[in-house]
Short mmCIF file of C-alpha atoms and ligand atoms in Angstrom, two decimals:
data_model
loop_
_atom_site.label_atom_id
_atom_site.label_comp_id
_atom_site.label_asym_id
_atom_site.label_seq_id
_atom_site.Cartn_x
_atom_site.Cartn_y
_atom_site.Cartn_z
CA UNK A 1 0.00 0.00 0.00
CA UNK A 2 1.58 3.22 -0.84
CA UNK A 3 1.56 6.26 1.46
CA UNK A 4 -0.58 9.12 1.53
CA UNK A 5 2.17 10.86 -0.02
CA UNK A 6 2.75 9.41 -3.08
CA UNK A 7 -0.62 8.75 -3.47
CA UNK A 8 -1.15 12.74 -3.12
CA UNK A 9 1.34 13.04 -5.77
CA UNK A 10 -0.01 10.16 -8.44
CA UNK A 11 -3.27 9.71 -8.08
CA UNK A 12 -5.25 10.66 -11.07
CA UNK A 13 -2.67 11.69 -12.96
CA UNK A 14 -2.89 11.18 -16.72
CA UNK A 15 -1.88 8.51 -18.90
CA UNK A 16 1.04 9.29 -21.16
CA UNK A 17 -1.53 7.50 -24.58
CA UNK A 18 -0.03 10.30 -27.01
CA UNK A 19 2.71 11.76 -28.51
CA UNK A 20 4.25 13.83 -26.53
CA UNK A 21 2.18 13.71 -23.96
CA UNK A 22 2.55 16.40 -21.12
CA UNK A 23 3.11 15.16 -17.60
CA UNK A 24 0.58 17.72 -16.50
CA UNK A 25 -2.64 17.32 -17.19
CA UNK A 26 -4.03 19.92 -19.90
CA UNK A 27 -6.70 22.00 -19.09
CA UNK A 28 -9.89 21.13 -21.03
CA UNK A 29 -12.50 24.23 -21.39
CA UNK A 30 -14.58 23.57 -24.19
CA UNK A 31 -17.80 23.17 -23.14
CA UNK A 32 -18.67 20.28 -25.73
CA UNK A 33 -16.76 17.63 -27.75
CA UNK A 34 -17.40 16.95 -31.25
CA UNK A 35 -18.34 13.87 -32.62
CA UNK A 36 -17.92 12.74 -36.36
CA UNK A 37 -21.04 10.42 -36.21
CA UNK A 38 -24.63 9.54 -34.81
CA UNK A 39 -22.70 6.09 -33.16
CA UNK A 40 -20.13 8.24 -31.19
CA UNK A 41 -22.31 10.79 -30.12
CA UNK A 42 -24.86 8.26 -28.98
CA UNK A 43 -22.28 6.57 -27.44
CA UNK A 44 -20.67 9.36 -25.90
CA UNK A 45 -24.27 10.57 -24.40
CA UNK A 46 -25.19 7.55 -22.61
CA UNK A 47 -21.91 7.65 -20.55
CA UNK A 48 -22.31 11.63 -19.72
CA UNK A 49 -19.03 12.23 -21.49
CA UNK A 50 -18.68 15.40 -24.28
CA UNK A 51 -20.77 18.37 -22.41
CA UNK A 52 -19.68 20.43 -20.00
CA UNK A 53 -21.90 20.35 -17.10
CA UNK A 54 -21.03 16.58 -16.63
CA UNK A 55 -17.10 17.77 -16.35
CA UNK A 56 -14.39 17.03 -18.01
CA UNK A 57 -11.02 14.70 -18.15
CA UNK A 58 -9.63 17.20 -15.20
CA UNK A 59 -13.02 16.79 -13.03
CA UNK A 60 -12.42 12.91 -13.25
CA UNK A 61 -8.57 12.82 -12.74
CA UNK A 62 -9.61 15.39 -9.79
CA UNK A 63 -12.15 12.88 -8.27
CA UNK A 64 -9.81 10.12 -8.58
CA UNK A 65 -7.54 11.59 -6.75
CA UNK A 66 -9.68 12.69 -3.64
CA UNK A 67 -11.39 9.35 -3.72
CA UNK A 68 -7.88 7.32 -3.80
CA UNK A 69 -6.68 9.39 -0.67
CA UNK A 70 -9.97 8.74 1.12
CA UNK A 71 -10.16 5.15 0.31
CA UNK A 72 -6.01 4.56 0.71
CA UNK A 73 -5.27 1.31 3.00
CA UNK A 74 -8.91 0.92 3.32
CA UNK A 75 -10.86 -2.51 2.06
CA UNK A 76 -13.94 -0.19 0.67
CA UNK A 77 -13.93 1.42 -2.92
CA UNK A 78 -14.56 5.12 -3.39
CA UNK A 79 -15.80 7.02 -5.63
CA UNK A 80 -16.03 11.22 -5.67
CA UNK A 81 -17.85 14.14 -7.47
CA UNK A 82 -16.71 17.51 -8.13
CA UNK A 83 -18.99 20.38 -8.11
CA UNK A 84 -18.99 23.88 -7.47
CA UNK A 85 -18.20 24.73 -3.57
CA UNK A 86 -18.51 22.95 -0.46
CA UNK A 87 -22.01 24.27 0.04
CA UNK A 88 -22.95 22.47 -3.34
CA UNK A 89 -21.17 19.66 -2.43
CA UNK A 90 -23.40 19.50 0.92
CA UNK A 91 -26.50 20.32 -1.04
CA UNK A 92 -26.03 17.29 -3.51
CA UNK A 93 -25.08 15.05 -0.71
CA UNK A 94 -28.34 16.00 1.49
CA UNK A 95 -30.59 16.47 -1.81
CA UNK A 96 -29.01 13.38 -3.88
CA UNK A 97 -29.89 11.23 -0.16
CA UNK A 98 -32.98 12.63 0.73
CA UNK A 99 -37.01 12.85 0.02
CA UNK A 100 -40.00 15.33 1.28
CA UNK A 101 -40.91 13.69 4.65
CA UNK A 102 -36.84 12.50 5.56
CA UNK A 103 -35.10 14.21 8.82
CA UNK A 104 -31.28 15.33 9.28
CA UNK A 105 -29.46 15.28 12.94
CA UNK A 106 -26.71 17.59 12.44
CA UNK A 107 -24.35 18.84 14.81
CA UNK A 108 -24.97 22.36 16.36
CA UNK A 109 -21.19 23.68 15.72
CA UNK A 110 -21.32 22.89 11.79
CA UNK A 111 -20.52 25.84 9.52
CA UNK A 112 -22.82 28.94 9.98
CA UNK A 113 -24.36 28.37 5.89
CA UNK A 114 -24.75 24.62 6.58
CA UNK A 115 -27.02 25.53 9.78
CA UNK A 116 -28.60 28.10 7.70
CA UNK A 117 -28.93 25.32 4.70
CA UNK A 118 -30.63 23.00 7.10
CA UNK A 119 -33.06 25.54 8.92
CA UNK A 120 -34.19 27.79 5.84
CA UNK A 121 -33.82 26.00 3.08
CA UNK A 122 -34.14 21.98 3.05
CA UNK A 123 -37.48 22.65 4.93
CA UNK A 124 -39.01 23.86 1.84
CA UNK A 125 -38.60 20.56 -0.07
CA UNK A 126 -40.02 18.81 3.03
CA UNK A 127 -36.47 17.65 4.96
CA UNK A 128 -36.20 18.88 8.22
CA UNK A 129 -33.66 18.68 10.91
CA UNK A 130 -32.64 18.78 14.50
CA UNK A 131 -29.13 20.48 15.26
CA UNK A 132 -28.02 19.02 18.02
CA UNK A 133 -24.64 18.94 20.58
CA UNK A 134 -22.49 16.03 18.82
CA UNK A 135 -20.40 15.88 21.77
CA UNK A 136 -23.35 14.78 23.97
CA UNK A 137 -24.04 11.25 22.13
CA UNK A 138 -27.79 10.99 24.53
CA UNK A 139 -28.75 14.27 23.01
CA UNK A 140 -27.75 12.45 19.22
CA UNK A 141 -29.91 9.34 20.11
CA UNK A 142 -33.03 11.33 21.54
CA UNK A 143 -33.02 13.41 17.77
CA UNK A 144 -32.70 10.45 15.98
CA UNK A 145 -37.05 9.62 15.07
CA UNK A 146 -37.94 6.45 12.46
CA UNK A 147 -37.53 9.13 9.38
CA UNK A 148 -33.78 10.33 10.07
CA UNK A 149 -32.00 9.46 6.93
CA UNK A 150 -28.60 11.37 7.37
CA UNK A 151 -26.52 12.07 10.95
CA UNK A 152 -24.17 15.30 9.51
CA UNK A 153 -21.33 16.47 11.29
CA UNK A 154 -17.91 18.21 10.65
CA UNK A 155 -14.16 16.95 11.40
CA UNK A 156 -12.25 19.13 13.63
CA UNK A 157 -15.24 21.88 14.02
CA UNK A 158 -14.83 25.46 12.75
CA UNK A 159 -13.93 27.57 15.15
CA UNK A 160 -13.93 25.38 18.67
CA UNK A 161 -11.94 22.03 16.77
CA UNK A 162 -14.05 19.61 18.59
CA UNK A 163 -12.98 16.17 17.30
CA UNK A 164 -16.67 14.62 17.13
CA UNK A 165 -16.34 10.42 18.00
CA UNK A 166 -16.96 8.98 14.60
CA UNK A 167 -17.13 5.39 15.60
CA UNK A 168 -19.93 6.15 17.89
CA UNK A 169 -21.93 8.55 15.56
CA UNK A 170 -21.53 5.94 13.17
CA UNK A 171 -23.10 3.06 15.23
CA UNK A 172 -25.86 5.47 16.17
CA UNK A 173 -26.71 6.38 12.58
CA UNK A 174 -26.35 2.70 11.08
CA UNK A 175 -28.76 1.45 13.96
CA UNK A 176 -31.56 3.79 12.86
CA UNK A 177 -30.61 2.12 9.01
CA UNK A 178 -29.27 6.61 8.43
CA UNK A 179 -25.99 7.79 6.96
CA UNK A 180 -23.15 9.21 8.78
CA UNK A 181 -22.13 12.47 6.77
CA UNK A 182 -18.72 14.16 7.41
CA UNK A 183 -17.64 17.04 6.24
CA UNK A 184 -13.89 16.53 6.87
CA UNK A 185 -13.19 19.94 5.26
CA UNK A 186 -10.42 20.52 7.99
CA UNK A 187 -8.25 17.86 8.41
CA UNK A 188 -8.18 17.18 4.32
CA UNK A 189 -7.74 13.55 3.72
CA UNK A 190 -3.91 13.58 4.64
CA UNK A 191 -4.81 13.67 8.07
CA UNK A 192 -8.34 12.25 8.47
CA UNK A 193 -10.04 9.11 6.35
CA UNK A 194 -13.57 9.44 8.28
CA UNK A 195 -14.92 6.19 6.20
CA UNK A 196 -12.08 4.50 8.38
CA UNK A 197 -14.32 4.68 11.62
CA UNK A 198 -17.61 3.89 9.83
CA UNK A 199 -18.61 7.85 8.12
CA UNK A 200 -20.45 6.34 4.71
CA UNK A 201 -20.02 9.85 2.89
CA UNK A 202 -17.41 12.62 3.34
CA UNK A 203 -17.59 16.04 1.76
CA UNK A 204 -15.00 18.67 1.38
CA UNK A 205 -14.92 22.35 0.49
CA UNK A 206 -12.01 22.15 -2.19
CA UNK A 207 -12.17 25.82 -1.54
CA UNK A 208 -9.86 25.55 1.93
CA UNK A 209 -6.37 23.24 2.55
CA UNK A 210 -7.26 20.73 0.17
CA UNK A 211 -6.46 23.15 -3.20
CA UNK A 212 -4.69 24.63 -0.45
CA UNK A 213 -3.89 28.50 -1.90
CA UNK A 214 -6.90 30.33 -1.48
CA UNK A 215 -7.52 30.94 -5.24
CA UNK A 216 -10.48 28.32 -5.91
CA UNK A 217 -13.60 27.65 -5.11
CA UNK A 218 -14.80 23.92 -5.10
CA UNK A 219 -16.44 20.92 -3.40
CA UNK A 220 -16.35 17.17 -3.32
CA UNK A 221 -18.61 14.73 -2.52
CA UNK A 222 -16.94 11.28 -1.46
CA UNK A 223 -18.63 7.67 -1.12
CA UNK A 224 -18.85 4.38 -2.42
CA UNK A 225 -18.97 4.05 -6.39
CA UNK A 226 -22.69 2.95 -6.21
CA UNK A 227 -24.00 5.91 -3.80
CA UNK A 228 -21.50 8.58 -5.69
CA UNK A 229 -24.16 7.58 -8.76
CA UNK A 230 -26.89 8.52 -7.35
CA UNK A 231 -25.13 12.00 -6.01
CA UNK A 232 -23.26 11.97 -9.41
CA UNK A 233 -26.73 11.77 -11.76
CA UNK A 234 -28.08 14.33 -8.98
CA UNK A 235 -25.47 17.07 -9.41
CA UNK A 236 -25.38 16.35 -13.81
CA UNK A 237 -29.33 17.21 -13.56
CA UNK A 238 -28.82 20.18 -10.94
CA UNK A 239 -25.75 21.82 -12.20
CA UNK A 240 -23.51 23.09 -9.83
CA UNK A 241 -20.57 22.14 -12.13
CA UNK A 242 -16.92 22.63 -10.79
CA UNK A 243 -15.65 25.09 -13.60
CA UNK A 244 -12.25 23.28 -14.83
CA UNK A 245 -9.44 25.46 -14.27
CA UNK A 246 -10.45 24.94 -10.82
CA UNK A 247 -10.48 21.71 -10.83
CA UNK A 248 -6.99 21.58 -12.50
CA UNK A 249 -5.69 23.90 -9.75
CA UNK A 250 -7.10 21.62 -7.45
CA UNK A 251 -5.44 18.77 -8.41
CA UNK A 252 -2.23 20.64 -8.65
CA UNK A 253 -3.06 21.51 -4.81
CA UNK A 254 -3.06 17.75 -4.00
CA UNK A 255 0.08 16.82 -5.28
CA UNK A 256 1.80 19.45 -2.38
CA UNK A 257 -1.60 18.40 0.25
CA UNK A 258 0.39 16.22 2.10
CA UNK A 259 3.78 17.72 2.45
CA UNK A 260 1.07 21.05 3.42
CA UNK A 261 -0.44 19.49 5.88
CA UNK A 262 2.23 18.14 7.61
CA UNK A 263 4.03 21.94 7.98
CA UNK A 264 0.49 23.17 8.39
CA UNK A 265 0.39 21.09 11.75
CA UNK A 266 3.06 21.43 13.16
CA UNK A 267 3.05 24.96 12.60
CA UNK A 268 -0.70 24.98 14.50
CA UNK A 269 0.82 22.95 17.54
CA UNK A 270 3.77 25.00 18.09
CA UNK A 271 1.30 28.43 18.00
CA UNK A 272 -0.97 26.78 20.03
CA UNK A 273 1.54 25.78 22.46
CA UNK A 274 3.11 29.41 22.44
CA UNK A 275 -0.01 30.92 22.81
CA UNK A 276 -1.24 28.72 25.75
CA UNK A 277 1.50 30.10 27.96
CA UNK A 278 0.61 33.69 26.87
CA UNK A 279 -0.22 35.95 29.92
CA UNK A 280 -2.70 37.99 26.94
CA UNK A 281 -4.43 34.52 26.03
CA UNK A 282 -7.41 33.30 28.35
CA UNK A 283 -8.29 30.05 25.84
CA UNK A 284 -6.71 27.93 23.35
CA UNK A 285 -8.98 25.12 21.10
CA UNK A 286 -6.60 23.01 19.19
CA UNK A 287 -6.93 19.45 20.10
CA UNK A 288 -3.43 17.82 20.10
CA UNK A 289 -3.08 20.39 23.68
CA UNK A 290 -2.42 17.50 25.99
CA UNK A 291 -4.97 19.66 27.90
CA UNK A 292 -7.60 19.47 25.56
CA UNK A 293 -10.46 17.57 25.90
CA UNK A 294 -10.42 15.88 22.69
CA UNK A 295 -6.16 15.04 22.67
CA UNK A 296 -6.86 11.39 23.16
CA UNK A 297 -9.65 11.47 20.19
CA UNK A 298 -7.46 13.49 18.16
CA UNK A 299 -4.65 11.30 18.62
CA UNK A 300 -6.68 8.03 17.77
CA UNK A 301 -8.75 9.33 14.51
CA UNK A 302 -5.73 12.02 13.49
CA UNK A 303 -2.52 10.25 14.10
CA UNK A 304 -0.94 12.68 11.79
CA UNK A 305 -2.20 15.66 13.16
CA UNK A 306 -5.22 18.00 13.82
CA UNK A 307 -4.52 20.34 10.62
CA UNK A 308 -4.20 23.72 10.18
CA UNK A 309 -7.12 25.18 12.33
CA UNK A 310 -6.82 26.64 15.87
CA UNK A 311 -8.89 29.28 17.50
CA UNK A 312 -8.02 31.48 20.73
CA UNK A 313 -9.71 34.22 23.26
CA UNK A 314 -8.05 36.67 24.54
CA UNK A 315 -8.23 37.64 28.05
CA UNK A 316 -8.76 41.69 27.40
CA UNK A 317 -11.61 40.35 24.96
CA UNK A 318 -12.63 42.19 21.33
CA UNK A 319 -10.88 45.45 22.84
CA UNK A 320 -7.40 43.29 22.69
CA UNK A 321 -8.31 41.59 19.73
CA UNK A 322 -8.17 44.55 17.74
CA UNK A 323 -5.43 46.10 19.04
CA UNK A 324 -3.35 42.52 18.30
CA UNK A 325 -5.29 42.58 14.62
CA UNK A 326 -3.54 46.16 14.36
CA UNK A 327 -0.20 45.42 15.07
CA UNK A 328 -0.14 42.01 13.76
CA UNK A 329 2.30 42.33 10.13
CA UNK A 330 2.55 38.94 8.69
CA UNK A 331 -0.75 37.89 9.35
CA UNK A 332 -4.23 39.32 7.98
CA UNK A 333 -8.04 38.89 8.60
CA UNK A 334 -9.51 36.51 5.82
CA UNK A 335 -12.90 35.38 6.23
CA UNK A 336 -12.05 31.82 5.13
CA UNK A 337 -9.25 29.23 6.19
CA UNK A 338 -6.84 27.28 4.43
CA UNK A 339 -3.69 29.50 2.60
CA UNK A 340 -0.42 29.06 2.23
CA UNK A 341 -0.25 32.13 4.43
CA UNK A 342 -1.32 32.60 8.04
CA UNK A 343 -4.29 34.08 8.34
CA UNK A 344 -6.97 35.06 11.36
CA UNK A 345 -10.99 34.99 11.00
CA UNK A 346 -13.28 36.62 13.54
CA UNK A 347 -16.17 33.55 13.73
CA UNK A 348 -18.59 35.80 15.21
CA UNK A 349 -18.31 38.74 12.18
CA UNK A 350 -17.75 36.03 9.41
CA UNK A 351 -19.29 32.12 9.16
CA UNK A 352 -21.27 32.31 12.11
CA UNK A 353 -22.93 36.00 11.63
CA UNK A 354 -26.25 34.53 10.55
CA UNK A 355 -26.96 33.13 14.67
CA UNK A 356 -28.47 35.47 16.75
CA UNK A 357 -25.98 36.33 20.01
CA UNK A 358 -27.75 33.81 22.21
CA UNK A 359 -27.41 31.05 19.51
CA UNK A 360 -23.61 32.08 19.45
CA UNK A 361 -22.99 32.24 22.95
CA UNK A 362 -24.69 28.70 23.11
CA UNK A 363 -22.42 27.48 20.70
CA UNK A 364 -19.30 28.88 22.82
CA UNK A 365 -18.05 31.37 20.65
CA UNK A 366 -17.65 34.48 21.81
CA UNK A 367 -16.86 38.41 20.38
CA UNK A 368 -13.41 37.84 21.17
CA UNK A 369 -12.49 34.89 19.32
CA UNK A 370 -10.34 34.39 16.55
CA UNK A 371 -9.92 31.69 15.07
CA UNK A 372 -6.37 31.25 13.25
CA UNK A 373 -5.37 29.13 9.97
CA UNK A 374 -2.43 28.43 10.25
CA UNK A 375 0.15 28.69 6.94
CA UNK A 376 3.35 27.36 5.95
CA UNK A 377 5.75 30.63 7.23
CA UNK A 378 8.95 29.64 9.41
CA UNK A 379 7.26 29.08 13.03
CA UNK A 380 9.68 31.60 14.47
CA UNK A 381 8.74 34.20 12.24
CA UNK A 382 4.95 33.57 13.03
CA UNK A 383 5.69 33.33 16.82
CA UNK A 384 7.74 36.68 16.69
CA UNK A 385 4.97 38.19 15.07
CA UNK A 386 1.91 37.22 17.36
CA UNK A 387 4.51 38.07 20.28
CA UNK A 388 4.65 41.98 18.95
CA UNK A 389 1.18 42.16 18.34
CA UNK A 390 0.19 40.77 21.85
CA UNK A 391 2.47 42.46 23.82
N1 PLP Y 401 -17.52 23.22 5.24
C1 PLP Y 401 -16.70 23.89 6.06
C2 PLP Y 401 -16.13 23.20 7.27
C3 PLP Y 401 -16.37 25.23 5.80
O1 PLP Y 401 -15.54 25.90 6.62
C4 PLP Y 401 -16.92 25.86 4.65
C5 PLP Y 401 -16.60 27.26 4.34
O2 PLP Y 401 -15.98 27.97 5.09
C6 PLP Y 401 -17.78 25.12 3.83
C7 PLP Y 401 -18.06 23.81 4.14
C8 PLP Y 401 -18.39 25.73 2.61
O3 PLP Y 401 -17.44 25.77 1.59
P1 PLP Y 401 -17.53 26.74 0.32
O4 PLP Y 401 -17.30 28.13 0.81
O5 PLP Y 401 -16.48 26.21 -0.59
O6 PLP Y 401 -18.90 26.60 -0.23
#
């Protein structure tokens, strides 16, 4: 079995059946083929090949890739599709699963739009939901009713990191014959394989570490080849096509994902550590802390690391916050995660603006924290610069 690595670095990649044949894949943006008869354009129809919408040679040498990470060492098969976002990718995942009538029990501290996907729009088609504390797995049980098709939750939550207990979720949800849903967004599949501890589908927003350079937006939609159909034949009817220049930069992100993620973590357990024995910090979430409650978790279903994600409060609240924001120089305010380049999010102004304060509060996060994606800079150089700005 060959390691994540290499298999970041080769899977999907082209086959070298011409001429001269580039070792990089070429980027294919026209938004039909062209057929010389009624046999091959027949033929070509009836496999979804030759328009646009259904993608392209670098949408499948994309989903190869993502589905031979997730599936790497593993008995099970996977298969992935590539569409437009992450939100799309959740959308054909819940939509591709689900009929008027079915339920959802999703976890409370999921990303702001997928709360606000859930509550406002699903309900329309006739899906509701209960959103739920993941942590507490009573409170899981008591949501689950006879109609619960899907149990959705997120690897290493955005912005407290909770590590949820897959292996447990997943018993729950396979007892009440439902799916267990991950969106391991986060941790990428270098560092977390949630179909290892019983997750059925996985979803990603390309849009984050996995491209990895905060020029792309994209999703992916991960399962086994017979369910990806269904999602796959969903997503050709609805549309929310991945355009292919993205999907070629994605790829390109993969073959560096692993090497990423590796600097990425270490980079977010060093901060962490640095900023834990801060006299300025009151909190740090970032679950390989030996202090945290979710190290032993974290250690079991990340063994390479929690990723690039940490999030911290400081103890002179929003006041301090802006006053480090001002003085910080390396590191900016981006209201997304994932760059080669440290950057800092304020949860409460960005992904989780659409919950009222009591919602927010309930969900622990606060006005004064940030939450911090760590990039690839030399660690003293980031530590230097966080010790300016907090001091
Ligand atoms: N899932 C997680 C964990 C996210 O953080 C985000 C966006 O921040 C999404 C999904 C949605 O991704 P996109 O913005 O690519 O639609």
């Amino acid at each position: 079995m060959p390691h994540t690595d290499t298999v970041a670095v080769h899977a999907g990649e082209p086959t070298l059946d011409r001429k001269d044949a580039p070792i990089t894949p070429d980027i294919t943006v026209g938004s039909a083929s062209g057929y010389p008869d009624l046999e091959t354009l027949d033929a070509a129809m009836a496999e979804h090949r030759g328009y646009g919408r259904w993608g392209t040679d670098n949408h499948r040498q994309l989903e190869a890739a993502v589905a031979g990470l997730e599936a790497n060492g593993l008995e099970t098969r996977l298969d992935a599709v590539a569409v437009g976002s992450g939100m799309a990718a959740i959308a054909v995942a819940l939509m591709s699963e689900m009929n008027a009538g079915d339920h959802v029990v999703a976890a409370h501290d999921c990303y702001g739009t997928t709360v606000t996907f859930l509550r406002n729009d699903l309900p329309r088609f006739g899906i509701t939901s209960a959103i739920v504390n993941f942590q507490d797995m009573d409170a899981v049980r008591r949501a689950v009713t006879p109609q619960t098709r899907v149990l959705l939750c997120e690897m290493c939550t955005n912005p407290l990191i909770r590590v949820p207990d897959l292996e447990a979720l997943a018993a729950i949800a396979h007892e009440a014959g439902a799916l267990l849903v991950v969106d391991n967004t986060v941790p990428t599949p270098a560092l977390s394989q949630p179909n290892r501890w019983g997750a059925d589908v996985v979803i990603y927003s390309a849009t984050k570490n996995l491209s990895g350079h905060a020029d792309v937006i994209g999703g992916l939609v991960v399962g086994t080849p017979s369910w990806i159909e269904g999602a796959r034949a969903f997503a050709h009817t609805f549309g929310p096509t991945l355009g292919p220049f993205d999907a070629w930069l994605t790829l390109r992100g993969i073959r560096t994902l692993a090497v990423r993620m590796a600097r990425h973590t270490s980079n977010a357990l060093q901060l962490a550590r640095f900023l834990e024995g801060h006299a300025a910090v009151r909190q740090v979430n970032y679950p390989e802390l030996e202090g945290s409650p979710y190290c032993a978790r974290a250690r079991k279903l990340l063994p390479g690391g929690a990723g690039a994600l940490l999030s911290f409060e400081l103890a002179g609240g929003k006041a301090a916050l802006e006053s480090m924001l001002s003085r910080l120089q390396l590191v900016r305010l981006m209201p997304s995660l994932g760059h080669v380049a440290t950057t800092l999010s304020h949860p409460a102004s960005t992904s989780h603006r659409g919950l009222d304060p009591a919602e927010r509060t309930g969900a622990g996060i606060s006005d004064g924290l940030v939450r911090c994606s760590t990039g690839l800079e030399n660690i003293d150089d980031l530590i230097a610069d966080f010790d300016r700005a907090l001091t």
